mmCIF file of C-alpha atoms and ligand atoms in Angstrom:
data_model
loop_
_atom_site.group_PDB
_atom_site.id
_atom_site.type_symbol
_atom_site.label_atom_id
_atom_site.label_comp_id
_atom_site.label_asym_id
_atom_site.label_seq_id
_atom_site.Cartn_x
_atom_site.Cartn_y
_atom_site.Cartn_z
ATOM 1 C CA MET A 174 26.328 40.463 62.476
ATOM 2 C CA ASN A 175 22.622 40.057 61.430
ATOM 3 C CA THR A 176 20.729 41.315 64.224
ATOM 4 C CA LYS A 177 17.154 40.927 62.367
ATOM 5 C CA THR A 178 14.653 38.683 63.471
ATOM 6 C CA ARG A 179 14.233 35.749 61.160
ATOM 7 C CA VAL A 180 10.576 34.901 60.527
ATOM 8 C CA ALA A 181 9.858 31.859 58.627
ATOM 9 C CA LEU A 182 6.674 32.347 56.640
ATOM 10 C CA LEU A 183 4.858 28.949 56.096
ATOM 11 C CA TYR A 184 2.671 29.089 53.048
ATOM 12 C CA GLY A 185 0.734 26.742 50.790
ATOM 13 C CA GLY A 186 -0.161 23.636 52.585
ATOM 14 C CA LYS A 187 -1.654 20.352 52.202
ATOM 15 C CA SER A 188 -5.409 21.862 52.543
ATOM 16 C CA GLY A 189 -8.152 22.645 50.715
ATOM 17 C CA GLU A 190 -7.323 26.308 51.476
ATOM 18 C CA HIS A 191 -4.038 26.244 49.688
ATOM 19 C CA GLU A 192 -4.616 29.135 47.195
ATOM 20 C CA VAL A 193 -6.103 31.522 49.880
ATOM 21 C CA SER A 194 -2.547 30.690 51.781
ATOM 22 C CA LEU A 195 -0.702 31.720 48.541
ATOM 23 C CA LYS A 196 -2.613 35.058 48.466
ATOM 24 C CA SER A 197 -2.024 35.654 52.054
ATOM 25 C CA ALA A 198 1.518 34.998 52.212
ATOM 26 C CA ALA A 199 2.295 37.247 49.318
ATOM 27 C CA SER A 200 0.683 39.995 51.237
ATOM 28 C CA VAL A 201 2.749 39.425 54.451
ATOM 29 C CA LEU A 202 6.065 39.130 52.533
ATOM 30 C CA ARG A 203 5.512 42.472 50.706
ATOM 31 C CA HIS A 204 4.424 44.159 53.885
ATOM 32 C CA LEU A 205 6.816 42.932 56.316
ATOM 33 C CA ASP A 206 8.859 45.271 58.166
ATOM 34 C CA ARG A 207 12.193 44.566 56.576
ATOM 35 C CA ALA A 208 14.069 46.840 58.977
ATOM 36 C CA ARG A 209 13.410 44.562 61.799
ATOM 37 C CA PHE A 210 12.592 41.322 60.107
ATOM 38 C CA GLU A 211 14.212 38.925 57.580
ATOM 39 C CA PRO A 212 11.745 36.683 55.890
ATOM 40 C CA VAL A 213 12.611 32.964 55.405
ATOM 41 C CA PRO A 214 9.940 31.832 53.166
ATOM 42 C CA ILE A 215 9.123 28.085 53.368
ATOM 43 C CA SER A 216 6.505 26.644 50.977
ATOM 44 C CA ILE A 217 4.294 23.387 51.588
ATOM 45 C CA ASP A 218 3.264 21.939 48.271
ATOM 46 C CA LYS A 219 -0.107 20.197 48.044
ATOM 47 C CA GLN A 220 1.632 16.928 48.471
ATOM 48 C CA GLY A 221 3.116 18.167 51.761
ATOM 49 C CA ARG A 222 6.639 18.675 50.535
ATOM 50 C CA TRP A 223 8.681 21.486 52.637
ATOM 51 C CA GLN A 224 10.937 24.010 50.474
ATOM 52 C CA LEU A 225 12.911 26.742 51.323
ATOM 53 C CA GLN A 226 12.433 29.678 48.865
ATOM 54 C CA ASP A 227 14.487 32.543 47.945
ATOM 55 C CA PRO A 228 12.635 35.768 49.076
ATOM 56 C CA ARG A 229 14.260 37.958 46.115
ATOM 57 C CA ARG A 230 13.062 35.495 43.467
ATOM 58 C CA LEU A 231 9.701 35.519 44.943
ATOM 59 C CA ALA A 232 9.521 39.229 45.095
ATOM 60 C CA GLU A 233 10.733 39.301 41.515
ATOM 61 C CA SER A 234 7.232 37.296 40.412
ATOM 62 C CA ASN A 235 5.329 40.283 41.759
ATOM 63 C CA SER A 236 2.203 38.107 41.839
ATOM 64 C CA GLU A 237 -0.813 38.305 43.990
ATOM 65 C CA SER A 238 -0.197 34.692 45.006
ATOM 66 C CA LEU A 239 3.247 33.659 46.216
ATOM 67 C CA PRO A 240 4.672 30.967 44.000
ATOM 68 C CA ILE A 241 6.244 27.643 44.854
ATOM 69 C CA PHE A 242 9.336 26.930 42.867
ATOM 70 C CA ALA A 243 9.272 23.564 42.630
ATOM 71 C CA ASP A 244 13.368 23.372 42.177
ATOM 72 C CA ALA A 245 13.850 25.169 45.612
ATOM 73 C CA GLN A 246 15.754 23.104 48.336
ATOM 74 C CA GLU A 247 13.699 20.542 50.267
ATOM 75 C CA ILE A 248 14.037 21.014 53.847
ATOM 76 C CA ARG A 249 12.386 20.114 57.208
ATOM 77 C CA LEU A 250 12.356 21.885 60.683
ATOM 78 C CA ALA A 251 15.053 21.012 63.008
ATOM 79 C CA THR A 252 16.710 22.001 66.155
ATOM 80 C CA ASP A 253 20.561 21.816 66.804
ATOM 81 C CA ALA A 254 22.310 20.702 69.889
ATOM 82 C CA GLN A 255 21.825 24.100 71.444
ATOM 83 C CA GLY A 256 18.046 24.150 70.530
ATOM 84 C CA ALA A 257 18.206 26.645 67.714
ATOM 85 C CA LEU A 258 15.867 26.305 65.278
ATOM 86 C CA ALA A 259 16.358 26.012 61.415
ATOM 87 C CA ALA A 260 15.282 25.107 58.151
ATOM 88 C CA ALA A 261 17.563 21.956 57.728
ATOM 89 C CA PRO A 262 18.394 20.587 54.279
ATOM 90 C CA ILE A 263 17.102 17.301 53.244
ATOM 91 C CA ALA A 264 20.073 16.771 50.779
ATOM 92 C CA ALA A 265 23.484 16.007 52.246
ATOM 93 C CA ASN A 266 25.029 19.197 50.369
ATOM 94 C CA GLY A 267 22.181 21.535 51.282
ATOM 95 C CA GLU A 268 22.615 24.704 53.392
ATOM 96 C CA ALA A 269 20.412 25.405 56.723
ATOM 97 C CA ALA A 270 18.774 28.550 57.278
ATOM 98 C CA ALA A 271 18.132 29.873 60.849
ATOM 99 C CA ILE A 272 14.745 30.645 62.111
ATOM 100 C CA ASP A 273 13.676 32.678 65.177
ATOM 101 C CA VAL A 274 9.881 32.601 64.931
ATOM 102 C CA VAL A 275 7.368 30.931 62.641
ATOM 103 C CA PHE A 276 4.454 32.824 60.984
ATOM 104 C CA PRO A 277 2.093 29.983 59.707
ATOM 105 C CA VAL A 278 0.114 31.868 56.899
ATOM 106 C CA ILE A 279 -1.760 28.954 56.206
ATOM 107 C CA HIS A 280 -5.420 28.045 56.616
ATOM 108 C CA GLY A 281 -7.870 24.827 56.998
ATOM 109 C CA PRO A 282 -7.320 21.304 58.375
ATOM 110 C CA LEU A 283 -3.766 20.029 59.196
ATOM 111 C CA CYS A 284 -2.766 23.764 59.271
ATOM 112 C CA GLU A 285 -5.219 25.501 61.461
ATOM 113 C CA ASP A 286 -6.485 22.671 63.480
ATOM 114 C CA GLY A 287 -3.704 21.965 65.877
ATOM 115 C CA ALA A 288 -1.742 19.582 63.763
ATOM 116 C CA MET A 289 0.646 22.090 62.467
ATOM 117 C CA GLN A 290 0.952 23.737 65.742
ATOM 118 C CA GLY A 291 1.985 20.427 67.384
ATOM 119 C CA LEU A 292 4.631 19.991 65.059
ATOM 120 C CA LEU A 293 5.975 23.676 65.841
ATOM 121 C CA GLU A 294 5.759 22.915 69.429
ATOM 122 C CA LEU A 295 7.698 19.723 68.966
ATOM 123 C CA ALA A 296 10.436 21.496 67.052
ATOM 124 C CA GLY A 297 10.682 24.316 69.878
ATOM 125 C CA ALA A 298 9.460 27.023 67.544
ATOM 126 C CA ALA A 299 7.967 30.396 68.547
ATOM 127 C CA TYR A 300 5.052 30.906 66.172
ATOM 128 C CA VAL A 301 2.231 33.181 65.448
ATOM 129 C CA GLY A 302 -1.323 32.291 66.751
ATOM 130 C CA SER A 303 -3.164 30.037 68.674
ATOM 131 C CA ALA A 304 -1.231 26.800 70.382
ATOM 132 C CA VAL A 305 -2.440 23.334 69.942
ATOM 133 C CA MET A 306 -5.382 23.054 72.014
ATOM 134 C CA ALA A 307 -7.357 26.512 71.044
ATOM 135 C CA SER A 308 -6.464 25.585 67.362
ATOM 136 C CA ALA A 309 -8.212 22.250 67.676
ATOM 137 C CA ILE A 310 -10.955 23.760 69.358
ATOM 138 C CA GLY A 311 -11.722 26.425 67.105
ATOM 139 C CA MET A 312 -11.723 24.079 64.117
ATOM 140 C CA HIS A 313 -14.375 21.804 65.961
ATOM 141 C CA LYS A 314 -17.718 23.606 65.678
ATOM 142 C CA ASP A 315 -19.340 21.561 68.536
ATOM 143 C CA ILE A 316 -16.736 21.900 71.213
ATOM 144 C CA ALA A 317 -16.243 25.516 70.343
ATOM 145 C CA LYS A 318 -19.968 26.167 70.834
ATOM 146 C CA ARG A 319 -20.051 24.203 73.973
ATOM 147 C CA LEU A 320 -17.341 26.206 75.770
ATOM 148 C CA ALA A 321 -18.444 29.515 74.216
ATOM 149 C CA GLY A 322 -21.937 28.589 75.649
ATOM 150 C CA LEU A 323 -20.285 27.634 78.960
ATOM 151 C CA ALA A 324 -18.641 30.937 79.141
ATOM 152 C CA GLY A 325 -22.050 32.735 78.820
ATOM 153 C CA LEU A 326 -22.172 33.556 74.975
ATOM 154 C CA PRO A 327 -25.700 32.849 73.281
ATOM 155 C CA ILE A 328 -25.590 29.821 70.892
ATOM 156 C CA ALA A 329 -28.276 29.020 68.478
ATOM 157 C CA PRO A 330 -29.819 25.442 69.326
ATOM 158 C CA TYR A 331 -28.293 22.620 67.421
ATOM 159 C CA LEU A 332 -27.935 18.711 67.557
ATOM 160 C CA VAL A 333 -25.049 16.594 66.791
ATOM 161 C CA ALA A 334 -25.223 13.576 64.616
ATOM 162 C CA SER A 335 -22.362 11.041 64.091
ATOM 163 C CA ARG A 336 -22.112 9.197 60.859
ATOM 164 C CA ARG A 337 -22.460 5.766 62.574
ATOM 165 C CA ASP A 338 -25.632 6.673 64.386
ATOM 166 C CA TYR A 339 -26.916 8.085 61.115
ATOM 167 C CA ARG A 340 -26.080 5.076 59.169
ATOM 168 C CA ARG A 341 -27.596 2.985 61.640
ATOM 169 C CA ASP A 342 -30.948 4.803 61.960
ATOM 170 C CA PRO A 343 -31.550 7.837 59.925
ATOM 171 C CA THR A 344 -34.931 8.202 60.843
ATOM 172 C CA ALA A 345 -34.228 8.693 64.332
ATOM 173 C CA VAL A 346 -31.879 11.389 63.453
ATOM 174 C CA ALA A 347 -34.492 13.115 61.344
ATOM 175 C CA ALA A 348 -37.015 12.817 64.168
ATOM 176 C CA ALA A 349 -34.853 14.182 66.784
ATOM 177 C CA ALA A 350 -34.053 17.279 64.498
ATOM 178 C CA LYS A 351 -37.683 17.724 64.019
ATOM 179 C CA ALA A 352 -38.376 17.640 67.563
ATOM 180 C CA ALA A 353 -36.015 19.928 68.667
ATOM 181 C CA LEU A 354 -35.583 22.538 65.862
ATOM 182 C CA ALA A 355 -37.975 24.490 63.541
ATOM 183 C CA LEU A 356 -37.243 25.063 59.809
ATOM 184 C CA PRO A 357 -35.146 26.363 58.247
ATOM 185 C CA VAL A 358 -32.080 24.451 59.770
ATOM 186 C CA PHE A 359 -28.622 24.445 58.642
ATOM 187 C CA VAL A 360 -26.528 21.138 58.198
ATOM 188 C CA LYS A 361 -22.693 21.288 58.492
ATOM 189 C CA PRO A 362 -19.586 19.342 58.755
ATOM 190 C CA CYS A 363 -18.280 19.695 62.414
ATOM 191 C CA ASN A 364 -14.516 20.386 61.203
ATOM 192 C CA MET A 365 -14.833 22.191 58.068
ATOM 193 C CA GLY A 366 -14.645 25.740 56.564
ATOM 194 C CA SER A 367 -15.408 28.133 53.644
ATOM 195 C CA SER A 368 -19.153 26.823 53.588
ATOM 196 C CA VAL A 369 -17.982 23.724 52.239
ATOM 197 C CA GLY A 370 -20.958 20.808 52.912
ATOM 198 C CA VAL A 371 -23.080 23.436 54.585
ATOM 199 C CA HIS A 372 -26.730 23.217 53.536
ATOM 200 C CA LYS A 373 -29.680 25.464 54.077
ATOM 201 C CA VAL A 374 -32.628 22.875 54.804
ATOM 202 C CA LYS A 375 -36.190 24.427 53.921
ATOM 203 C CA SER A 376 -38.285 21.269 54.104
ATOM 204 C CA TRP A 377 -37.871 18.121 55.994
ATOM 205 C CA GLU A 378 -37.851 16.229 52.879
ATOM 206 C CA GLU A 379 -34.409 17.894 52.016
ATOM 207 C CA LEU A 380 -32.789 16.805 55.361
ATOM 208 C CA GLY A 381 -31.510 13.531 54.022
ATOM 209 C CA ALA A 382 -29.715 14.682 51.080
ATOM 210 C CA ALA A 383 -28.019 17.481 53.115
ATOM 211 C CA LEU A 384 -26.771 15.041 55.786
ATOM 212 C CA ASP A 385 -25.718 12.538 53.051
ATOM 213 C CA ASP A 386 -23.441 15.446 51.572
ATOM 214 C CA ALA A 387 -22.096 16.783 54.969
ATOM 215 C CA PHE A 388 -21.152 13.376 56.003
ATOM 216 C CA ALA A 389 -19.088 13.126 53.164
ATOM 217 C CA TYR A 390 -16.796 15.571 54.677
ATOM 218 C CA ASP A 391 -16.722 14.642 58.259
ATOM 219 C CA THR A 392 -17.983 11.856 60.658
ATOM 220 C CA LYS A 393 -19.852 14.491 62.894
ATOM 221 C CA VAL A 394 -22.474 16.810 61.426
ATOM 222 C CA LEU A 395 -24.269 19.532 63.279
ATOM 223 C CA ILE A 396 -27.970 20.256 62.443
ATOM 224 C CA GLU A 397 -28.564 23.809 63.732
ATOM 225 C CA GLN A 398 -31.339 26.216 64.064
ATOM 226 C CA GLY A 399 -31.628 28.635 61.231
ATOM 227 C CA VAL A 400 -31.541 32.213 62.169
ATOM 228 C CA ASP A 401 -32.724 35.155 60.204
ATOM 229 C CA ALA A 402 -29.350 36.657 60.767
ATOM 230 C CA ARG A 403 -27.009 39.335 60.017
ATOM 231 C CA GLU A 404 -23.762 38.114 59.765
ATOM 232 C CA ILE A 405 -21.176 40.161 61.871
ATOM 233 C CA GLU A 406 -17.358 39.637 62.571
ATOM 234 C CA VAL A 407 -15.078 41.021 64.864
ATOM 235 C CA ALA A 408 -11.150 40.919 64.838
ATOM 236 C CA VAL A 409 -9.379 40.169 68.132
ATOM 237 C CA LEU A 410 -5.900 40.921 69.137
ATOM 238 C CA ASP A 411 -3.976 39.205 71.938
ATOM 239 C CA GLY A 412 -3.044 41.414 75.021
ATOM 240 C CA ASP A 413 -3.593 41.987 78.533
ATOM 241 C CA PRO A 414 -6.420 42.601 78.126
ATOM 242 C CA PRO A 415 -7.224 41.321 74.470
ATOM 243 C CA PHE A 416 -8.240 43.864 71.931
ATOM 244 C CA ALA A 417 -11.580 43.828 69.909
ATOM 245 C CA SER A 418 -11.817 45.639 66.791
ATOM 246 C CA LEU A 419 -14.775 47.554 65.314
ATOM 247 C CA ALA A 420 -16.991 44.939 63.899
ATOM 248 C CA SER A 421 -17.799 44.573 60.294
ATOM 249 C CA GLU A 422 -20.979 42.942 58.474
ATOM 250 C CA LEU A 423 -20.941 40.681 55.497
ATOM 251 C CA ASN A 424 -24.148 40.783 53.300
ATOM 252 C CA ALA A 425 -24.400 37.910 50.954
ATOM 253 C CA GLY A 426 -25.936 39.047 47.712
ATOM 254 C CA PRO A 427 -29.845 38.320 47.103
ATOM 255 C CA GLN A 428 -28.785 35.578 44.517
ATOM 256 C CA HIS A 429 -27.248 33.568 47.525
ATOM 257 C CA GLU A 430 -29.497 31.766 50.022
ATOM 258 C CA PHE A 431 -26.770 32.136 52.747
ATOM 259 C CA TYR A 432 -22.875 32.894 52.716
ATOM 260 C CA SER A 433 -21.980 29.870 50.691
ATOM 261 C CA TYR A 434 -18.719 28.708 49.139
ATOM 262 C CA GLU A 435 -20.002 30.170 45.632
ATOM 263 C CA ALA A 436 -20.795 33.631 47.362
ATOM 264 C CA LYS A 437 -17.412 33.313 49.121
ATOM 265 C CA TYR A 438 -15.117 32.428 46.236
ATOM 266 C CA LEU A 439 -16.698 32.129 43.059
ATOM 267 C CA ASP A 440 -19.170 35.024 42.432
ATOM 268 C CA ALA A 441 -17.218 38.308 42.514
ATOM 269 C CA ASP A 442 -20.545 40.179 43.796
ATOM 270 C CA GLY A 443 -21.460 37.426 46.298
ATOM 271 C CA ALA A 444 -21.178 39.580 49.134
ATOM 272 C CA THR A 445 -20.784 43.375 50.391
ATOM 273 C CA VAL A 446 -19.166 44.368 53.635
ATOM 274 C CA ASP A 447 -19.923 47.338 55.994
ATOM 275 C CA LEU A 448 -17.065 48.233 57.911
ATOM 276 C CA PRO A 449 -17.833 49.361 60.624
ATOM 277 C CA ALA A 450 -21.061 47.399 60.801
ATOM 278 C CA LYS A 451 -24.157 49.474 61.109
ATOM 279 C CA LEU A 452 -24.717 48.814 64.708
ATOM 280 C CA GLU A 453 -25.806 51.001 67.535
ATOM 281 C CA PRO A 454 -22.967 51.833 69.989
ATOM 282 C CA ALA A 455 -24.369 49.689 72.896
ATOM 283 C CA GLN A 456 -24.614 46.755 70.406
ATOM 284 C CA MET A 457 -21.044 47.229 69.084
ATOM 285 C CA SER A 458 -19.576 47.292 72.604
ATOM 286 C CA ARG A 459 -21.587 44.154 73.637
ATOM 287 C CA LEU A 460 -20.206 42.498 70.576
ATOM 288 C CA GLN A 461 -16.780 43.498 71.235
ATOM 289 C CA GLU A 462 -17.123 41.988 74.874
ATOM 290 C CA LEU A 463 -18.574 38.948 73.690
ATOM 291 C CA ALA A 464 -15.741 38.251 70.945
ATOM 292 C CA ILE A 465 -12.987 39.038 73.861
ATOM 293 C CA THR A 466 -14.826 36.369 76.355
ATOM 294 C CA ALA A 467 -15.104 33.841 73.456
ATOM 295 C CA PHE A 468 -11.178 34.415 72.616
ATOM 296 C CA THR A 469 -10.175 33.965 76.260
ATOM 297 C CA ALA A 470 -12.806 31.058 77.105
ATOM 298 C CA LEU A 471 -11.111 29.040 74.036
ATOM 299 C CA GLU A 472 -7.602 29.955 75.251
ATOM 300 C CA CYS A 473 -6.677 31.524 71.902
ATOM 301 C CA SER A 474 -3.320 33.386 71.487
ATOM 302 C CA GLY A 475 -2.207 36.097 69.044
ATOM 303 C CA PHE A 476 -5.087 36.545 67.029
ATOM 304 C CA ALA A 477 -8.705 35.107 65.818
ATOM 305 C CA ARG A 478 -11.726 36.521 64.039
ATOM 306 C CA VAL A 479 -14.933 35.559 65.866
ATOM 307 C CA ASP A 480 -18.095 35.311 63.694
ATOM 308 C CA PHE A 481 -21.466 36.102 65.160
ATOM 309 C CA PHE A 482 -24.992 36.074 63.977
ATOM 310 C CA LEU A 483 -27.481 38.863 64.838
ATOM 311 C CA ASP A 484 -30.897 37.589 65.109
ATOM 312 C CA ARG A 485 -33.026 40.125 63.073
ATOM 313 C CA VAL A 486 -36.181 39.176 65.185
ATOM 314 C CA SER A 487 -35.075 38.984 68.589
ATOM 315 C CA GLY A 488 -31.900 41.238 68.357
ATOM 316 C CA GLU A 489 -29.631 38.872 69.993
ATOM 317 C CA PHE A 490 -26.057 37.886 69.071
ATOM 318 C CA TYR A 491 -25.173 34.208 68.562
ATOM 319 C CA PHE A 492 -21.545 33.110 68.666
ATOM 320 C CA ASN A 493 -21.135 31.026 65.382
ATOM 321 C CA GLU A 494 -17.384 30.278 64.994
ATOM 322 C CA ILE A 495 -13.785 31.304 65.755
ATOM 323 C CA ASN A 496 -11.238 31.484 63.177
ATOM 324 C CA THR A 497 -7.593 31.146 64.725
ATOM 325 C CA LEU A 498 -5.843 31.577 61.500
ATOM 326 C CA PRO A 499 -8.241 33.968 59.569
ATOM 327 C CA GLY A 500 -7.713 34.901 56.018
ATOM 328 C CA PHE A 501 -4.734 37.301 55.952
ATOM 329 C CA THR A 502 -4.299 39.164 52.712
ATOM 330 C CA ALA A 503 -4.075 42.878 52.974
ATOM 331 C CA ILE A 504 -7.713 43.049 51.966
ATOM 332 C CA SER A 505 -8.897 40.237 54.097
ATOM 333 C CA MET A 506 -11.703 41.078 56.849
ATOM 334 C CA TYR A 507 -9.259 40.429 59.802
ATOM 335 C CA PRO A 508 -6.530 43.076 58.699
ATOM 336 C CA LYS A 509 -9.206 45.534 57.341
ATOM 337 C CA MET A 510 -11.119 45.442 60.820
ATOM 338 C CA MET A 511 -7.681 46.017 62.721
ATOM 339 C CA GLU A 512 -6.980 48.618 60.301
ATOM 340 C CA ALA A 513 -10.227 50.377 60.642
ATOM 341 C CA SER A 514 -9.515 50.334 64.368
ATOM 342 C CA GLY A 515 -6.106 51.871 64.308
ATOM 343 C CA THR A 516 -3.554 49.076 63.512
ATOM 344 C CA PRO A 517 -2.193 49.157 59.869
ATOM 345 C CA TYR A 518 -1.319 45.941 58.297
ATOM 346 C CA PRO A 519 2.352 46.233 58.452
ATOM 347 C CA ALA A 520 2.195 47.288 62.184
ATOM 348 C CA LEU A 521 -0.191 44.200 62.695
ATOM 349 C CA ILE A 522 2.144 41.784 61.301
ATOM 350 C CA THR A 523 4.961 43.316 63.578
ATOM 351 C CA ARG A 524 2.687 42.911 66.652
ATOM 352 C CA LEU A 525 1.817 39.500 65.748
ATOM 353 C CA ILE A 526 5.487 38.300 65.728
ATOM 354 C CA GLU A 527 6.361 40.101 68.786
ATOM 355 C CA LEU A 528 3.202 38.350 70.603
ATOM 356 C CA ALA A 529 4.785 35.051 69.323
ATOM 357 C CA LEU A 530 8.097 35.967 70.717
ATOM 358 C CA GLU A 531 6.716 37.019 74.055
ATOM 359 C CA ARG A 532 4.652 33.896 74.446
ATOM 360 C CA HIS A 533 7.525 31.716 73.595
ATOM 361 C CA ALA A 534 9.625 33.376 76.074
ATOM 362 C CA GLU A 535 7.180 33.169 78.653
ATOM 363 C CA ARG A 536 6.783 29.386 78.332
ATOM 364 C CA ALA A 537 10.420 28.740 77.910
ATOM 365 C CA GLY A 538 10.547 30.111 81.466
ATOM 366 C CA LEU A 539 8.381 27.498 82.858
ATOM 367 C CA LYS A 540 9.906 24.635 84.901
ATOM 368 C CA THR A 541 9.726 21.319 82.665
ATOM 369 C CA ASP A 542 11.033 19.014 85.674
ATOM 370 C CA TYR A 543 10.271 18.872 89.435
ATOM 371 C CA ALA A 544 13.082 19.875 91.550
ATOM 372 C CA GLY A 545 11.480 19.197 94.869
HETATM 373 N N1 ADP B 197 -27.793 28.495 62.194
HETATM 374 C C1 ADP B 197 -27.560 29.315 60.936
HETATM 375 N N2 ADP B 197 -28.571 30.324 60.789
HETATM 376 C C2 ADP B 197 -28.369 31.130 59.716
HETATM 377 N N3 ADP B 197 -27.288 31.021 58.656
HETATM 378 C C3 ADP B 197 -26.485 30.136 58.946
HETATM 379 C C4 ADP B 197 -26.521 29.286 60.179
HETATM 380 N N4 ADP B 197 -25.257 28.578 60.120
HETATM 381 C C5 ADP B 197 -24.545 28.744 59.010
HETATM 382 N N5 ADP B 197 -25.135 29.664 58.324
HETATM 383 C C6 ADP B 197 -24.891 30.106 56.950
HETATM 384 O O1 ADP B 197 -23.643 29.186 56.365
HETATM 385 C C7 ADP B 197 -22.529 30.146 56.478
HETATM 386 C C8 ADP B 197 -21.458 29.040 56.759
HETATM 387 O O2 ADP B 197 -21.681 28.534 57.979
HETATM 388 P P1 ADP B 197 -20.551 28.412 59.106
HETATM 389 O O3 ADP B 197 -21.247 27.733 60.512
HETATM 390 O O4 ADP B 197 -19.790 29.851 59.147
HETATM 391 O O5 ADP B 197 -19.348 27.481 58.324
HETATM 392 P P2 ADP B 197 -17.981 27.789 57.821
HETATM 393 O O6 ADP B 197 -17.034 27.400 58.647
HETATM 394 O O7 ADP B 197 -17.963 26.795 56.871
HETATM 395 O O8 ADP B 197 -17.814 29.357 57.426
HETATM 396 C C9 ADP B 197 -22.625 31.179 57.502
HETATM 397 O O9 ADP B 197 -21.901 32.317 57.119
HETATM 398 C C10 ADP B 197 -24.281 31.564 57.362
HETATM 399 O O10 ADP B 197 -24.317 32.330 56.003
HETATM 400 MG MG1 MG B 198 -18.211 30.705 58.606
#
């Protein structure tokens, strides 16, 4: 009898971060503890098609990005009459593959924002990472900051503008920004990532063009006080209490105004990393405390990477954002920070799967009807 836990690795995704996911998934497949786990790789192509891939065939490709073989069997997630989860064939003559837990190794909108998590909930799946609400909040820069602020985390001042208001009266939006904030300001779409649509505005004449571009990506946009900032990140791993890693610092190269899309993905020398970040011990422990507070306040599960700004002038840490499905190649920041803090990548994967199963078992024990 097969006693290994069958782990569905979801990868690809109908998202702008499809390629990053292929890399993360290749790392996870390579480092999954095969003594305990059996991988069930499921690709999602850019059209949103789900296919069951053969792990041996994937391993043979030996590439840095996990391939999606277009001839693989098309499947959907389904539960049988006993509630057991499977990758169920679409074709009548196909074969189903049983699943015990899902690891969504995917990023970006529809993958990380609660939509996928909702689908997994409906399928009754145990899955790695945050549930619907925390995923959705983590993706929403305004609501995430409001909740983190309520929990006591310092937040850089910002305004939110809706596309409707902006179209109706662009001068009023600019006037509100000028009244509340000082240059430079950052303009960013509310629900994006990877610095897409983010602009540093150094003179008020540039604000209109920045807003026009940011509104191309979202109907809500943040206009935020620019901070002369060091950019510091912390990895949080769930537990009772959650664990915060050593922080790392990202230094965008001098050729970049900020940690832009170009610095992140296009320029091989776009940024350097200090791990651990060069901080005083007291700063490091305050940061770890703030990261755990954010993780808890937003009701995250499993793991999250929490990103801060350290104001060079005031020495204050500002909460910037939380990533509920952080980049997860073996050399991504989240795994690197955990490794530097004592949990190597393979053990981290194992722990995340265990946490998913524990949470699922706990929730399965809750009453779903009122017995009086
Ligand atoms: N208020 C700010 N002050 C200084 N730099 C900022 C500010 N907001 C954003 N940035 C810069 O823009 C980058 C991307 O912004 P961020 O809010 O992290 O969005 P994303 O989700 O796209 O990563 C940051 O890493 C930082 O370099
Ligand atoms: Mg960011």
